[in-house]
Amino acid sequence: MHLRKRVLVTGGAGFLGSHLCERLLKRGDDVLCVDNFFTGTKDNIAHLVADPHFELLRHDVTFPLYVEVDEIYNLACPASPVHYQHDPIQTTKTSVHGAINMLGLAKRVKAKILQASTSEVYGDPEVHPQPESYRGNVNPIGTRACYDEGKRCAETLFFDYHRQGDLRVRVARIFNTYGPRMHPNDGRVVSNFIVQALRGEPLALFGDGRQTRSFCYVDDLVDGLIRLMDAPDTVTGPVNLGNPVEFTIRQLAETVVKLTGSSSRFESRPLPADDPMQRCPDIALAEKTLGWKPKVPLEDGLKLTIAYFRDMLAR
Ligand code: NAD
Ligand code: UDP
């Protein structure tokens, strides 16, 4: 029988967090969702609030939190460049002060804690695909640094608490993930393209569209996060979680147009500063230590995501 655990999910009303809360409740955990609703919404978790094992707390992780829990998934942080660059100082604070507060909480209550880190710790990578051993190529004073360096510092804190405080830690380096419950104004490429295609607007291709990303469907990613949390304590990571099938942004745009049946054209826009040219995870470590690899091909995941946005835009 599955033992009911008390699990804290920070950023639980966001895109990934809401799917994670749902999965944890389904397997019989008690879930405490903490969010300040900066990019997350109550709509994402509206279907969970009637569950007696679900609890919602409006709280900003840059302030201390006193609760009793067994496990912590620390996801609180805006993830889209548009949103994390809106108030870059707050973004760094969320990553760094948020990590310090959640690690302090984990230490006090002896909880296991997982950090949602990111492929952005590799910056604009010179090694391809990126293994966990690659130390990255981040511009520390660029417009993406608030996010990249904030997440890198959070990783440092996790490993120092592990070494110094004997804390049970897990670090997941998440690569581009997409799916239902992304905000229509999220600003990331998959939701942007789908919303533009469904509205018959031009798809805004930044740069020449030859930059690459590898897109993971949300269900696969959540499965990876839970496997990492459940793994033996020797498996601290960092572990890459993402789909290793790489596409150019132009190929993504073409696929979205095909699957939506849209007549939208493409429109070129300037490439944002420090936009990585290529990104693809080496997931050998996740396969070996977690027995995990993504199952959902891009077209299948896109169809589910398009159906979600079609329904939302019709309302
Ligand atoms: P999201 O923006 O939908 O979710 C982030 C959530 O954190 C939101 O609900 C937001 O309101 C909340 N939040 C932000 N600042 C907070 C604060 N100070 N206190 C409390 N809550 C706060 O983004 P997402 O895609 O669900 O990302 C979740 C996590 O996964 C983030 O930490 C992100 O860096 C990481 N990640 C996501 C991806 C991806 O492709 N989705 C890739 C790499 C890493
Ligand atoms: N992009 C684009 N059009 C958009 C949004 C993004 O062409 O409307 C490009 C962006 O320049 C980047 C890639 O798509 O090269 C992925 O961007 P996103 O913001 O989703 O995430 P990133 O991986 O850059 O953090």
Short mmCIF file of C-alpha atoms in Angstrom, two decimals, residues 44-195:
data_model
loop_
_atom_site.label_atom_id
_atom_site.label_comp_id
_atom_site.label_asym_id
_atom_site.label_seq_id
_atom_site.Cartn_x
_atom_site.Cartn_y
_atom_site.Cartn_z
CA ASN A 44 -4.97 25.51 -13.20
CA ILE A 45 -5.88 23.93 -9.87
CA ALA A 46 -9.61 24.68 -9.70
CA HIS A 47 -10.37 20.99 -10.30
CA LEU A 48 -8.27 20.01 -7.27
CA VAL A 49 -9.58 22.33 -4.54
CA ALA A 50 -12.54 20.12 -3.61
CA ASP A 51 -10.18 17.23 -2.82
CA PRO A 52 -9.78 17.02 0.99
CA HIS A 53 -6.16 15.98 0.50
CA PHE A 54 -5.35 19.18 -1.41
CA GLU A 55 -4.52 22.48 0.29
CA LEU A 56 -3.73 25.82 -1.34
CA LEU A 57 -1.62 28.54 0.26
CA ARG A 58 -0.93 31.95 -1.28
CA HIS A 59 2.67 32.63 -0.31
CA ASP A 60 5.83 34.05 -1.85
CA VAL A 61 8.82 31.70 -1.40
CA THR A 62 11.20 34.63 -0.95
CA PHE A 63 9.71 34.77 2.58
CA PRO A 64 10.17 31.97 5.14
CA LEU A 65 7.51 29.30 5.39
CA TYR A 66 6.72 27.19 8.44
CA VAL A 67 4.85 23.98 7.61
CA GLU A 68 5.31 20.28 8.37
CA VAL A 69 5.94 18.14 5.29
CA ASP A 70 7.80 14.99 4.20
CA GLU A 71 8.79 16.03 0.67
CA ILE A 72 9.26 19.33 -1.16
CA TYR A 73 9.20 19.94 -4.91
CA ASN A 74 10.59 23.46 -5.39
CA LEU A 75 9.13 24.70 -8.68
CA ALA A 76 8.34 28.33 -7.79
CA CYS A 77 9.94 30.58 -10.42
CA PRO A 78 8.68 32.15 -13.64
CA ALA A 79 9.99 30.00 -16.49
CA SER A 80 9.24 31.97 -19.65
CA PRO A 81 11.90 34.52 -20.72
CA VAL A 82 9.23 37.22 -21.12
CA HIS A 83 8.05 36.74 -17.52
CA TYR A 84 11.38 36.17 -15.82
CA GLN A 85 12.79 39.27 -17.51
CA HIS A 86 9.80 41.38 -16.42
CA ASP A 87 11.31 41.86 -12.92
CA PRO A 88 14.77 40.29 -13.13
CA ILE A 89 15.78 41.15 -9.57
CA GLN A 90 12.69 39.42 -8.23
CA THR A 91 13.53 36.41 -10.44
CA THR A 92 16.97 36.05 -8.88
CA LYS A 93 15.43 36.52 -5.42
CA THR A 94 12.85 33.85 -6.14
CA SER A 95 15.51 31.34 -7.15
CA VAL A 96 18.07 32.16 -4.48
CA HIS A 97 16.04 33.30 -1.45
CA GLY A 98 13.37 30.76 -2.43
CA ALA A 99 15.96 27.97 -2.39
CA ILE A 100 17.40 29.15 0.95
CA ASN A 101 13.94 29.26 2.53
CA MET A 102 12.86 25.88 1.17
CA LEU A 103 16.19 24.26 2.08
CA GLY A 104 15.91 25.73 5.59
CA LEU A 105 12.42 24.29 5.85
CA ALA A 106 13.62 20.89 4.57
CA LYS A 107 16.43 20.90 7.12
CA ARG A 108 14.13 21.76 10.03
CA VAL A 109 11.52 19.09 9.24
CA LYS A 110 14.02 16.60 7.72
CA ALA A 111 12.17 16.54 4.42
CA LYS A 112 13.49 15.34 1.08
CA ILE A 113 13.71 18.23 -1.38
CA LEU A 114 13.78 18.42 -5.19
CA GLN A 115 14.84 21.48 -7.15
CA ALA A 116 13.36 22.25 -10.58
CA SER A 117 16.56 23.39 -12.26
CA THR A 118 16.88 23.99 -15.96
CA SER A 119 18.78 23.38 -19.17
CA GLU A 120 19.50 27.13 -18.99
CA VAL A 121 22.35 26.30 -16.59
CA TYR A 122 24.16 25.23 -19.80
CA GLY A 123 23.61 28.69 -21.33
CA ASP A 124 24.35 28.82 -25.07
CA PRO A 125 26.04 25.40 -25.12
CA GLU A 126 29.26 24.58 -26.95
CA VAL A 127 28.78 20.86 -26.25
CA HIS A 128 25.96 19.08 -28.01
CA PRO A 129 23.87 17.28 -26.78
CA GLN A 130 24.38 18.43 -23.20
CA PRO A 131 25.40 15.88 -20.56
CA GLU A 132 25.19 16.76 -16.85
CA SER A 133 28.99 16.96 -16.70
CA TYR A 134 29.01 19.98 -19.08
CA ARG A 135 29.56 23.14 -17.03
CA GLY A 136 27.85 25.51 -19.40
CA ASN A 137 28.36 28.77 -21.24
CA VAL A 138 26.27 31.37 -19.43
CA ASN A 139 26.62 35.14 -19.83
CA PRO A 140 26.56 36.29 -16.18
CA ILE A 141 25.54 39.88 -17.01
CA GLY A 142 23.09 39.24 -19.84
CA THR A 143 19.30 39.58 -19.84
CA ARG A 144 18.82 35.85 -19.22
CA ALA A 145 21.29 35.81 -16.30
CA CYS A 146 18.67 36.53 -13.63
CA TYR A 147 17.17 33.14 -14.44
CA ASP A 148 20.29 31.18 -15.45
CA GLU A 149 22.52 32.37 -12.62
CA GLY A 150 19.66 32.26 -10.12
CA LYS A 151 19.11 28.60 -10.98
CA ARG A 152 22.86 27.89 -10.93
CA CYS A 153 23.16 29.44 -7.47
CA ALA A 154 20.16 27.39 -6.31
CA GLU A 155 21.98 24.23 -7.47
CA THR A 156 25.03 25.35 -5.46
CA LEU A 157 22.88 25.83 -2.36
CA PHE A 158 21.28 22.41 -2.80
CA PHE A 159 24.65 20.67 -2.94
CA ASP A 160 26.08 22.69 -0.04
CA TYR A 161 23.07 21.82 2.13
CA HIS A 162 23.58 18.20 1.06
CA ARG A 163 27.28 18.21 1.98
CA GLN A 164 27.07 20.44 5.03
CA GLY A 165 23.64 19.65 6.43
CA ASP A 166 23.28 16.04 5.28
CA LEU A 167 20.07 16.99 3.50
CA ARG A 168 18.42 14.56 1.07
CA VAL A 169 18.40 16.53 -2.19
CA ARG A 170 17.44 15.97 -5.81
CA VAL A 171 18.21 18.32 -8.71
CA ALA A 172 16.37 17.94 -12.04
CA ARG A 173 17.62 19.92 -15.03
CA ILE A 174 14.43 20.33 -16.99
CA PHE A 175 14.54 20.94 -20.76
CA ASN A 176 11.76 22.67 -22.74
CA THR A 177 8.45 21.15 -21.67
CA TYR A 178 5.01 21.92 -23.08
CA GLY A 179 1.39 20.86 -22.74
CA PRO A 180 -2.07 21.87 -21.57
CA ARG A 181 -2.27 24.61 -18.88
CA MET A 182 0.52 26.70 -20.33
CA HIS A 183 -0.78 30.24 -20.07
CA PRO A 184 -1.97 31.63 -23.45
CA ASN A 185 0.29 34.66 -22.79
CA ASP A 186 3.08 32.54 -21.37
CA GLY A 187 5.42 33.73 -24.10
CA ARG A 188 7.18 30.42 -24.69
CA VAL A 189 7.38 29.13 -28.20
CA VAL A 190 4.94 26.19 -28.20
CA SER A 191 2.02 28.10 -26.66
CA ASN A 192 2.81 31.21 -28.74
CA PHE A 193 2.75 29.27 -32.03
CA ILE A 194 -0.41 27.33 -31.17
CA VAL A 195 -2.33 30.44 -30.06
#
